[in-house]
Coordinates of C-alpha atoms and ligand atoms in Angstrom, one line a residue:
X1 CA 72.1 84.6 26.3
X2 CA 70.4 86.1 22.8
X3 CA 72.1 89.0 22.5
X4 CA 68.8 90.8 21.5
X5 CA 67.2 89.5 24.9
X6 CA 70.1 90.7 26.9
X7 CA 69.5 93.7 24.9
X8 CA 66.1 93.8 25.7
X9 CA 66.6 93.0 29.4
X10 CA 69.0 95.9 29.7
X11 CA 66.5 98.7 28.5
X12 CA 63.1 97.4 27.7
X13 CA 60.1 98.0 30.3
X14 CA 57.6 95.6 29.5
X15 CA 53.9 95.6 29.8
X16 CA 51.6 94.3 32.7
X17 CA 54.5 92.5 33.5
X18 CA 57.2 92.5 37.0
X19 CA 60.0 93.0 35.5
X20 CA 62.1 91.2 38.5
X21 CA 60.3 87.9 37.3
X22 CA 61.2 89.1 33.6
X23 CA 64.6 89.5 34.3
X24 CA 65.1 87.0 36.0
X25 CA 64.7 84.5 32.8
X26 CA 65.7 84.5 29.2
X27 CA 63.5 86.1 27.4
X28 CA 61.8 84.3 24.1
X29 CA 62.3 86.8 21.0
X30 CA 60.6 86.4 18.2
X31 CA 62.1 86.4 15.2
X32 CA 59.5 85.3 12.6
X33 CA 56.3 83.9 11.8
X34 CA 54.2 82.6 8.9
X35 CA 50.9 81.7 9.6
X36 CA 49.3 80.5 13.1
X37 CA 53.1 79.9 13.3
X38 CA 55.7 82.2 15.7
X39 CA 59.4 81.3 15.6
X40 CA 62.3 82.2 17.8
X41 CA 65.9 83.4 17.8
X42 CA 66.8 79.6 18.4
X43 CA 64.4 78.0 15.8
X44 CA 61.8 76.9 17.8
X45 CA 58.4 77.1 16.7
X46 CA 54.9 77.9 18.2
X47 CA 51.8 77.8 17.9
X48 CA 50.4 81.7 18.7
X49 CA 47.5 80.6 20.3
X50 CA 46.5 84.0 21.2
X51 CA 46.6 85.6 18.3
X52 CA 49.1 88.1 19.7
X53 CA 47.0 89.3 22.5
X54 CA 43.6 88.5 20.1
X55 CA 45.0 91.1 17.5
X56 CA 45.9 88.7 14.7
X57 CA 43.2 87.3 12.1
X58 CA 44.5 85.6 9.2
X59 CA 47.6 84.7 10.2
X60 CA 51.1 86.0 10.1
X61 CA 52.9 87.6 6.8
X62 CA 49.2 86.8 4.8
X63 CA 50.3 86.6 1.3
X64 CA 47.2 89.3 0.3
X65 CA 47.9 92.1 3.1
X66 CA 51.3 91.8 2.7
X67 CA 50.9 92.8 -0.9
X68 CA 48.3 95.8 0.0
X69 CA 50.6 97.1 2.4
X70 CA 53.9 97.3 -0.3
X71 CA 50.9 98.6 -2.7
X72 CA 49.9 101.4 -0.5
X73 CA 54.1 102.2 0.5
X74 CA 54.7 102.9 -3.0
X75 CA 52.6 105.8 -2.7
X76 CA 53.0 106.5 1.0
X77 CA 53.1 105.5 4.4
X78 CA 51.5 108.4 6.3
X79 CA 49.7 111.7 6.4
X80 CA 48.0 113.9 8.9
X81 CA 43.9 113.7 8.8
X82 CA 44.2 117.2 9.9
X83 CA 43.4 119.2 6.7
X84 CA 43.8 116.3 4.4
X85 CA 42.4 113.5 3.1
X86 CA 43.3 110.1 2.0
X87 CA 42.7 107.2 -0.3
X88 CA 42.6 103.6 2.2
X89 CA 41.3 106.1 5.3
X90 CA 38.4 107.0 3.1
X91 CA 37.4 104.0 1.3
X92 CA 38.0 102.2 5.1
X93 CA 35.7 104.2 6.8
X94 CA 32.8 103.2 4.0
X95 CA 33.8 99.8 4.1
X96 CA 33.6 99.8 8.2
X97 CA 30.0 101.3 7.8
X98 CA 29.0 99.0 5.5
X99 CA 30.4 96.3 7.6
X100 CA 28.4 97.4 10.7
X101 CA 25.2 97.6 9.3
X102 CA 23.1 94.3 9.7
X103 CA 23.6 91.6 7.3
X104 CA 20.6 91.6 6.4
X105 CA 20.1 95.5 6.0
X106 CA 23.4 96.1 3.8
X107 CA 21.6 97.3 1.1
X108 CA 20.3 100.1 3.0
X109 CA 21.9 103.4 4.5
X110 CA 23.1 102.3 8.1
X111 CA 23.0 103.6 11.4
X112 CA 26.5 104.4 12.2
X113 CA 27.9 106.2 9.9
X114 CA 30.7 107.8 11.0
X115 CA 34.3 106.8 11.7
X116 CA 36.4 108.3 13.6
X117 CA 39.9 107.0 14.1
X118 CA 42.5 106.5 16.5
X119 CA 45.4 104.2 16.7
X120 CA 44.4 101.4 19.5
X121 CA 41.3 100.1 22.0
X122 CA 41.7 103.0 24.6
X123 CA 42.2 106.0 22.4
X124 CA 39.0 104.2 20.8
X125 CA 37.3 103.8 23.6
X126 CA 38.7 107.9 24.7
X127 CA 36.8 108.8 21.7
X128 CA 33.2 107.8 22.8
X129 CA 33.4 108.6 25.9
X130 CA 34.3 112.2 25.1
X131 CA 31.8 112.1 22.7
X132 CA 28.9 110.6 24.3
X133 CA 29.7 112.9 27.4
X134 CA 29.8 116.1 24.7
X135 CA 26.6 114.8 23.6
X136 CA 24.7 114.2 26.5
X137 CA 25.6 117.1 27.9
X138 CA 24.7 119.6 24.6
X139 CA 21.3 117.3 24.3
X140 CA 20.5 118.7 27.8
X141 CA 20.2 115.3 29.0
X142 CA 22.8 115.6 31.7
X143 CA 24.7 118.2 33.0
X144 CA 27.3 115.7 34.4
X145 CA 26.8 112.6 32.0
X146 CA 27.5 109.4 34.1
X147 CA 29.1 106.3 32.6
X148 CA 27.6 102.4 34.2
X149 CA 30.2 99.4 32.8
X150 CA 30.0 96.2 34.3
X151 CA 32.0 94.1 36.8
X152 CA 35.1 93.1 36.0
X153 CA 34.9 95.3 33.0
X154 CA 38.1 96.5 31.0
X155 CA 38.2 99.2 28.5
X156 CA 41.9 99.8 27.7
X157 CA 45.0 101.8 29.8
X158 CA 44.5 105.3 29.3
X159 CA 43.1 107.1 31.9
X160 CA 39.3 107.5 30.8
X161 CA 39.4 104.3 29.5
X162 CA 40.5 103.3 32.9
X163 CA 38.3 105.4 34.4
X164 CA 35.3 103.2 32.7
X165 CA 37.1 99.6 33.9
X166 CA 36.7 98.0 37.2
X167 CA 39.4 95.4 37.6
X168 CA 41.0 96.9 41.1
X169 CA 44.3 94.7 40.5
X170 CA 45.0 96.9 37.5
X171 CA 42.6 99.7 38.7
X172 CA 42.8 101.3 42.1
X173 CA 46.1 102.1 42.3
X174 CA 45.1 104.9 39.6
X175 CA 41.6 106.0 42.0
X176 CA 42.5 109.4 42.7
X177 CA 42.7 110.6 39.1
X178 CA 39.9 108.8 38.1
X179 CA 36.7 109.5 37.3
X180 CA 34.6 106.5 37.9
X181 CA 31.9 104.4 36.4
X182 CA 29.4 103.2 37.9
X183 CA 29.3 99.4 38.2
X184 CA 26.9 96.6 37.0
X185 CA 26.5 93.0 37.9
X186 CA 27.7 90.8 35.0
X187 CA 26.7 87.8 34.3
X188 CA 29.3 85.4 35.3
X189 CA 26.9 82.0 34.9
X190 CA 30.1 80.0 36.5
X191 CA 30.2 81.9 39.6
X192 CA 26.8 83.6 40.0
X193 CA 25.4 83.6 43.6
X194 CA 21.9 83.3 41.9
X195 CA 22.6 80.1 40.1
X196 CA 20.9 77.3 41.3
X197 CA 22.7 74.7 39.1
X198 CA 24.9 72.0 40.7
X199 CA 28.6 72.6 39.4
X200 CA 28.4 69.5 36.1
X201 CA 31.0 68.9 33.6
X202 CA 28.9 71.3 31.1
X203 CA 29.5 75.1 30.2
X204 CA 27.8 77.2 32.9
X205 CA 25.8 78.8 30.8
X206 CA 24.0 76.1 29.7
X207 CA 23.3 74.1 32.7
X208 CA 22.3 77.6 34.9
X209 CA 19.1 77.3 37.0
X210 CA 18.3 81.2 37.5
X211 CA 15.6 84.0 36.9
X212 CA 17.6 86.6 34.8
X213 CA 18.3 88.1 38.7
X214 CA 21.5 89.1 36.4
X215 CA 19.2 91.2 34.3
X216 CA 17.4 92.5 37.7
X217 CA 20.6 93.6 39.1
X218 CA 21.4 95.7 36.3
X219 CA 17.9 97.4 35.8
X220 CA 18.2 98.4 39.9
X221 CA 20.9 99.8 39.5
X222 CA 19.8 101.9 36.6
X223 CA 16.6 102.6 38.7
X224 CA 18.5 103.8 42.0
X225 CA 20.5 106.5 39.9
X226 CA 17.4 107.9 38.4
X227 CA 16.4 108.1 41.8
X228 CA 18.7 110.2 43.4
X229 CA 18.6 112.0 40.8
X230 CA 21.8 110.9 39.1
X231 CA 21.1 108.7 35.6
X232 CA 23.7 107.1 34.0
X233 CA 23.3 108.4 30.5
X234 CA 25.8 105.6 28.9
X235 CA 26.5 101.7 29.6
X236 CA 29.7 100.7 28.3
X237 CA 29.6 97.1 27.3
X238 CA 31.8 94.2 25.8
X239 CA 29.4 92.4 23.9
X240 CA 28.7 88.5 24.2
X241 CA 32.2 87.7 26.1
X242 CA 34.0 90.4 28.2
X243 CA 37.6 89.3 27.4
X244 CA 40.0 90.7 30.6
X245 CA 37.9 90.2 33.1
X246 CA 38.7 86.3 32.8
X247 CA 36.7 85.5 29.4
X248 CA 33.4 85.8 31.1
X249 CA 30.5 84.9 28.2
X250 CA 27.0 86.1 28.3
X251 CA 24.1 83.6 28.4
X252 CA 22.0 84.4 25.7
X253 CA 19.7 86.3 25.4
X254 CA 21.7 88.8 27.9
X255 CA 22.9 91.2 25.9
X256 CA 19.2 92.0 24.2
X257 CA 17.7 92.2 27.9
X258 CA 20.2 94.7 29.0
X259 CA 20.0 96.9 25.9
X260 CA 16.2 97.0 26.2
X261 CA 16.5 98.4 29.2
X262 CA 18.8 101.5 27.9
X263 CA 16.8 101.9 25.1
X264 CA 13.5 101.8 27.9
X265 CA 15.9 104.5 29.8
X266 CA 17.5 107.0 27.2
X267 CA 20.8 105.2 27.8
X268 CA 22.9 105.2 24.8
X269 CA 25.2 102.0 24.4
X270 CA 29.1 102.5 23.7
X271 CA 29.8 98.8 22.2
X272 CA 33.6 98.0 23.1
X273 CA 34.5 95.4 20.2
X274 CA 38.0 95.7 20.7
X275 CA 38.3 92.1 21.5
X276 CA 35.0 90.7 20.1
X277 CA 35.2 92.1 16.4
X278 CA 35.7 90.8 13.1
X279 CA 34.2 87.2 13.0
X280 CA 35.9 86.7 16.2
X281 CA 32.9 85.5 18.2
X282 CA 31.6 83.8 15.3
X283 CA 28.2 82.1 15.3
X284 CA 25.3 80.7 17.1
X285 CA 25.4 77.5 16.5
X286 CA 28.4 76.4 14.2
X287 CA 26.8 73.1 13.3
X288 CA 23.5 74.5 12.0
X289 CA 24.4 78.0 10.2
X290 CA 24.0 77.9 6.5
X291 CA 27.2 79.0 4.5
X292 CA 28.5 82.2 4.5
X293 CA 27.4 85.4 5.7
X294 CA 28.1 85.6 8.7
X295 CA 27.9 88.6 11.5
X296 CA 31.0 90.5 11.5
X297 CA 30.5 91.8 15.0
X298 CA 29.0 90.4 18.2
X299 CA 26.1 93.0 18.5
X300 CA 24.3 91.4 15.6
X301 CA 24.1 88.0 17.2
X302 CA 21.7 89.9 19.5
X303 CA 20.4 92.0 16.9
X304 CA 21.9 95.2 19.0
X305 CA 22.2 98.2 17.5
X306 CA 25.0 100.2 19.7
X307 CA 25.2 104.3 19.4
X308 CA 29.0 103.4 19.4
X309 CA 31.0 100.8 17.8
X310 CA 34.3 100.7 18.8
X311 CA 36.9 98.3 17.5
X312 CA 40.6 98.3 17.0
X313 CA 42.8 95.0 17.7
X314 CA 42.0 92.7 14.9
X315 CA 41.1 96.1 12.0
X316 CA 44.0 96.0 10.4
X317 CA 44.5 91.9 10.7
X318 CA 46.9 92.0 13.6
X319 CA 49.5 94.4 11.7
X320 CA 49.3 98.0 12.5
X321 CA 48.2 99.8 15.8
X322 CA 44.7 101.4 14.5
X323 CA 41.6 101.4 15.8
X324 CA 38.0 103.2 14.9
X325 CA 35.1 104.4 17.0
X326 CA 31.7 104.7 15.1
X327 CA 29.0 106.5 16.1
X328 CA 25.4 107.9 14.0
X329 CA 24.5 111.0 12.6
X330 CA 22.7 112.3 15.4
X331 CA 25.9 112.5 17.4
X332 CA 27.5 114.1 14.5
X333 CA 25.0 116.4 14.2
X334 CA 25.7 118.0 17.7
X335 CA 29.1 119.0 16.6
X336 CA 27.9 120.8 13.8
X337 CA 27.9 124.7 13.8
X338 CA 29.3 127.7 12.9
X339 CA 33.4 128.0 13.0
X340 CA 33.3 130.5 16.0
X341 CA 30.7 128.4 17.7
X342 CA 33.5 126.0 18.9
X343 CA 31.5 122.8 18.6
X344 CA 34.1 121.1 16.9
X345 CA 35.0 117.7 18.5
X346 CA 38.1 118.6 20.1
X347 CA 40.3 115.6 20.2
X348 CA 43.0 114.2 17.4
X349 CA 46.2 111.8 17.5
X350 CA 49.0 112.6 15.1
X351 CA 48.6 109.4 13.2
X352 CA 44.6 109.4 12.8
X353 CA 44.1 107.6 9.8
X354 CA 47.0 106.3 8.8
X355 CA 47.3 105.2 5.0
X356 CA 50.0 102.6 5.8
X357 CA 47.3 101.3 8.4
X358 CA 44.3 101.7 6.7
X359 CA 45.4 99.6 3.7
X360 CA 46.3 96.7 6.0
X361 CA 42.8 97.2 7.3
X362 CA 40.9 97.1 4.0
X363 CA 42.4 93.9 2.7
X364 CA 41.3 92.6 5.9
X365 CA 37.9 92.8 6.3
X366 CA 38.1 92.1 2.2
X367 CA 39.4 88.8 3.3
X368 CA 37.1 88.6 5.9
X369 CA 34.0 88.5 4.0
X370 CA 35.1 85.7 1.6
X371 CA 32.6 82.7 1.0
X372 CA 36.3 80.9 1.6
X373 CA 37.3 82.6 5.0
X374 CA 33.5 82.3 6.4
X375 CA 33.5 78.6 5.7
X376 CA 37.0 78.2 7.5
X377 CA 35.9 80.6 10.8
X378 CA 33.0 77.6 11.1
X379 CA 35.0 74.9 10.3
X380 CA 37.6 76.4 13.6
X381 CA 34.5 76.9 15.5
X382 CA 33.4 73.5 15.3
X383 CA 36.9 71.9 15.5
X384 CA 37.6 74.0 18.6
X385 CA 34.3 72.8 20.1
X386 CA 35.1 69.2 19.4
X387 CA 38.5 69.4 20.9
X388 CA 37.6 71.3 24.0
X389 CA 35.4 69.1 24.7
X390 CA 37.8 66.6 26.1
X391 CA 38.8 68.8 28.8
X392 CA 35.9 68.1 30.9
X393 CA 37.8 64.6 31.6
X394 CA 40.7 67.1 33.9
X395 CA 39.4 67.2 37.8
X396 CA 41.0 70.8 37.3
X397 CA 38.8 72.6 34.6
X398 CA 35.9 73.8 36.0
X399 CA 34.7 75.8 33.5
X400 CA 35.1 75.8 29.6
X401 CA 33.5 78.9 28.0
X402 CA 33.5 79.3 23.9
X403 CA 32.2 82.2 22.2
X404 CA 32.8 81.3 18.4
X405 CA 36.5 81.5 18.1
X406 CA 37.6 82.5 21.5
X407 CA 37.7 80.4 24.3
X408 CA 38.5 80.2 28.1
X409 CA 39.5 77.5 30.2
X410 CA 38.7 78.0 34.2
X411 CA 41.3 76.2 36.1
X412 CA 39.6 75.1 40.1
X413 CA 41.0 73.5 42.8
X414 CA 37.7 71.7 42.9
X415 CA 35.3 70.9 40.2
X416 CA 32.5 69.7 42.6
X417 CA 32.8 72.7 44.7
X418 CA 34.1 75.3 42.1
X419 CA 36.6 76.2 44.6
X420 CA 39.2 78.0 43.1
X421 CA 43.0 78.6 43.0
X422 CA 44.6 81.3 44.8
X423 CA 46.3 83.7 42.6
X424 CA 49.4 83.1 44.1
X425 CA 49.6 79.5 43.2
X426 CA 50.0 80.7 39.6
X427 CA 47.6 77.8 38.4
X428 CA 47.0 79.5 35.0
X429 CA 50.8 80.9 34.6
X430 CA 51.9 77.5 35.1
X431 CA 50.2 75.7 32.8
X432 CA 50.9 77.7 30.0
X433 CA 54.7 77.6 31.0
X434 CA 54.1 73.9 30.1
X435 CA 52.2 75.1 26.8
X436 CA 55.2 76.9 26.0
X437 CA 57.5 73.5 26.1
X438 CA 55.0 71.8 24.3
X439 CA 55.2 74.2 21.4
X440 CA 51.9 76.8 22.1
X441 CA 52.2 80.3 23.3
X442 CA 49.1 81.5 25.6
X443 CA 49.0 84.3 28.2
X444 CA 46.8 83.7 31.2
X445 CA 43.6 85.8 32.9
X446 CA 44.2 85.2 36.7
X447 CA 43.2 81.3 36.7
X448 CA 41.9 81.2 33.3
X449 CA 43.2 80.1 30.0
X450 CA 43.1 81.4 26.8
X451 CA 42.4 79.8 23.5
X452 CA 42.4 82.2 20.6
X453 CA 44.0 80.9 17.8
X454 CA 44.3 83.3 14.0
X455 CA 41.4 81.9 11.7
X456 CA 43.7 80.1 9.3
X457 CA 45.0 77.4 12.2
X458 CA 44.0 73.5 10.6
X459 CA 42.6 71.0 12.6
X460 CA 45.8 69.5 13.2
X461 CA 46.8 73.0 14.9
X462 CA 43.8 73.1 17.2
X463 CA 44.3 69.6 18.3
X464 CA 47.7 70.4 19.3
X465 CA 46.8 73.7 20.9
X466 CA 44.4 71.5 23.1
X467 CA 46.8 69.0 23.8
X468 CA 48.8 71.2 25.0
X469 CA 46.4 72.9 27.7
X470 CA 45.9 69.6 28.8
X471 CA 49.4 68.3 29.5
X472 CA 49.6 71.7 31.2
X473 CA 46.8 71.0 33.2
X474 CA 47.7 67.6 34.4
X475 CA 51.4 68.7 34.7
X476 CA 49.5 70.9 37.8
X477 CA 48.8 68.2 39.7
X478 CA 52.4 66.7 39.7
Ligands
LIG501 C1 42.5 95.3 24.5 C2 41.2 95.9 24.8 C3 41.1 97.3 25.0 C4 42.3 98.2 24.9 O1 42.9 98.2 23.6 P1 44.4 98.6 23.4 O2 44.6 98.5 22.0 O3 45.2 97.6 24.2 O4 44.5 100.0 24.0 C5 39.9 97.8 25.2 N1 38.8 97.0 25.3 C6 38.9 95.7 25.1 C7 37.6 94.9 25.2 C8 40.1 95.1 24.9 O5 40.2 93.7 24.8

């Protein structure tokens, strides 16, 4: 065995995983990458088809962060944002306003205009849910401010982040030191009890024969707290595509339904674009957008405007754990006051706005907003459109969902009757154990498959990405 996986096998706990299967096998370590491309202590080469778990943009060792990050640790790699300042944290947070302000409104001062950081989705997600709570609370709109997330919903690991999630596997066993969020319906087109639709070799979404019920469900359940007297005073939401609950995509028109009915109910809206940020859920309609330009973030494809933006995996292009929470002058505002007041915001992590981090993170969205880079995120959109598209031939795919540059493959034991696998069958873990032969490295959701390449994969990538779900998924039936 690699002496660095027997290494690893000896003392490493991994996460989400059972370590008896771990240790069980020889572990893959990574040794290098360049590129869409991972390679490992033998050689071997692969595709990183989820972009690292969905943190990596531009590809691995990119030629122009590479250079901003040896820039920036010629000057230096880190200092607290207690008492001090700093160059990149500062001209970040300007760019990440500027960023979230409408395309079309850039010009003008924007809504959310402050950033607060942290170092990764849950301390992100910590951060508006203390201060939305703080907030509420000090407004006099609650005296116990209630949180409503929707099904299925996952918000990161730490324990108010948890406390906002509803995914029991990783969930309940946590309960008791929870403090629980009330729980929406989402809308899971695929598997929806109110849609009328035969099961057809078409994405869900599109075929659904339905009445918004989905949008009903939601509005009773805001209705029934205000009844008994107990409103939810924030719904927690991944926009356009809920990633860990099985990549679960919103029909659309969803997203601007459901915040209409905060706004109609003095809810504030925490927008968790952890996953969904940074070009990652791309456009409309690759085929017919005009060049360049494009949304940055999936609110603006609905033309949502969130009281909280938070965003962290892809910031700093995949390279540094940091992540950012931004919220308006309004909640600012009710931390203002005099010293002995105590209104401060009480809440800080010892690398808050790392420089080291922060550089990585401007050179990204830099990139990001290059007449170049936009025309390659619709070029993959399209190319990963046209591929997928083949899929429908496998009697096992029920369900191929795309949101821009992310995509998720359902695996069923039955097309005609959606009927799915059990979990224990390991449908989606064994299909990308035959990805991994063929040379493309995936991590499944339960019975779902994930497609999330780095922008900069060519067409000759995605094809083979694609090829290799699909040997996967006939090697099931064998
Ligand atoms: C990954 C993720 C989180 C948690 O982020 P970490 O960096 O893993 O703590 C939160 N929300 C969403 C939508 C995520 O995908």
């Amino acid at each position: 065995m690699n002496p660095l996986a027997r290494l690893d096998q000896k003392f490493v706990w991994h996460p989400f995983t059972q370590m008896r299967d771990w240790l069980r096998r020889e572990p893959l370590v990574i040794k290098k990458a360049q590129g869409a491309v991972l390679t490992d202590a033998k050689g071997r080469e692969y595709i990183d088809a989820n972009s690292s778990i969905w943190t990596n943009l531009h590809g691995h060792r990119h030629p122009r962060i590479n250079r901003a990050l040896s820039r920036q640790l010629r000057r230096v790699a880190h200092t607290s944002a207690l008492g001090f300042a700093n160059e990149p944290a500062s001209l970040l947070a300007a760019e990440l306003v500027r960023a979230a302000a409408p395309i079309s409104k850039r010009s003008r001062p924007s809504r959310l205009n402050k950033v607060f950081f942290s170092d990764d989705g849950s301390t992100a997600m910590e951060v508006a849910l203390k201060m939305s709570y703080e907030t509420a609370r000090r407004s006099g709109l609650s005296r116990r401010p209630r949180f409503l997330s929707l099904q299925g919903a996952y918000h990161g690991d730490t324990v108010g982040a948890v406390s906002l999630g509803h995914i029991d596997l990783f969930h309940k066993a946590y309960n008791g030191l929870l403090f629980g969020a009330g729980e929406a319906m989402s809308p899971y087109c695929y598997r929806c009890p109110f849609n009328r639709a035969r099961p057809a070799r078409e994405d869900a979404r599109l075929t659904r024969r339905c009445e918004w019920e989905c949008v009903g469900k939601v509005e009773q359940t805001m209705s029934k707290a205000r009844t008994v007297g107990r409103p939810f005073t924030s719904f927690v939401v991944e926009p356009l595509m809920q990633g860990a609950a099985g990549m679960i995509p919103q029909p659309e028109g969803w997203l601007s339904r459901v915040a209409e009915l905060c706004r109609g109910g003095g809810i504030s809206i925490i927008a968790d674009e952890v996953m969904t940020g940074f070009g990652r859920t791309g456009v409309r309609d690759a085929r017919a957008a005009r060049r360049g330009r494009l949304p940055l973030f999936a609110c603006e494809r609905e033309s949502v405007r969130p009281d909280y933006l938070v965003v962290a995996k892809g910031l700093t292009g995949g390279y540094l754990p940091m992540a950012a929470t931004l919220t308006t002058q309004d909640v600012f505002n009710v931390f203002l006051g005099e010293y002995e007041e105590f209104k401060t915001f009480f809440h800080g992590h010892s690398f808050t706005g790392n420089q080291l981090g922060a550089a990585a993170a401007l050179e990204s969205l830099a990139l990001l907003q290059e007449r170049r880079e936009e025309d390659r995120r619709l070029r993959l959109q399209r190319s990963l459109s046209d591929q997928l598209r083949r899929l429908w031939a496998l009697p096992e795919v029920g369900d191929i969902r795309q949101v821009g540059l992310v995509a998720g493959i359902e695996l069923v034991r039955n097309w005609k009757t959606r009927e799915p696998f059990d979990l224990r069958e390991r449908a989606g873990i064994r299909v990308c154990e035959t990805m991994t032969r063929h040379g493309v490295l995936t991590r499944p959701i339960g019975n779902v498959v994930v497609l999330m390449p780095p922008y900069c994969v060519t067409d000759e990538q995605v094809v083979r990405m694609v090829d290799a779900v699909e040997r996967g998924v006939r090697a099931l039936s064998r």
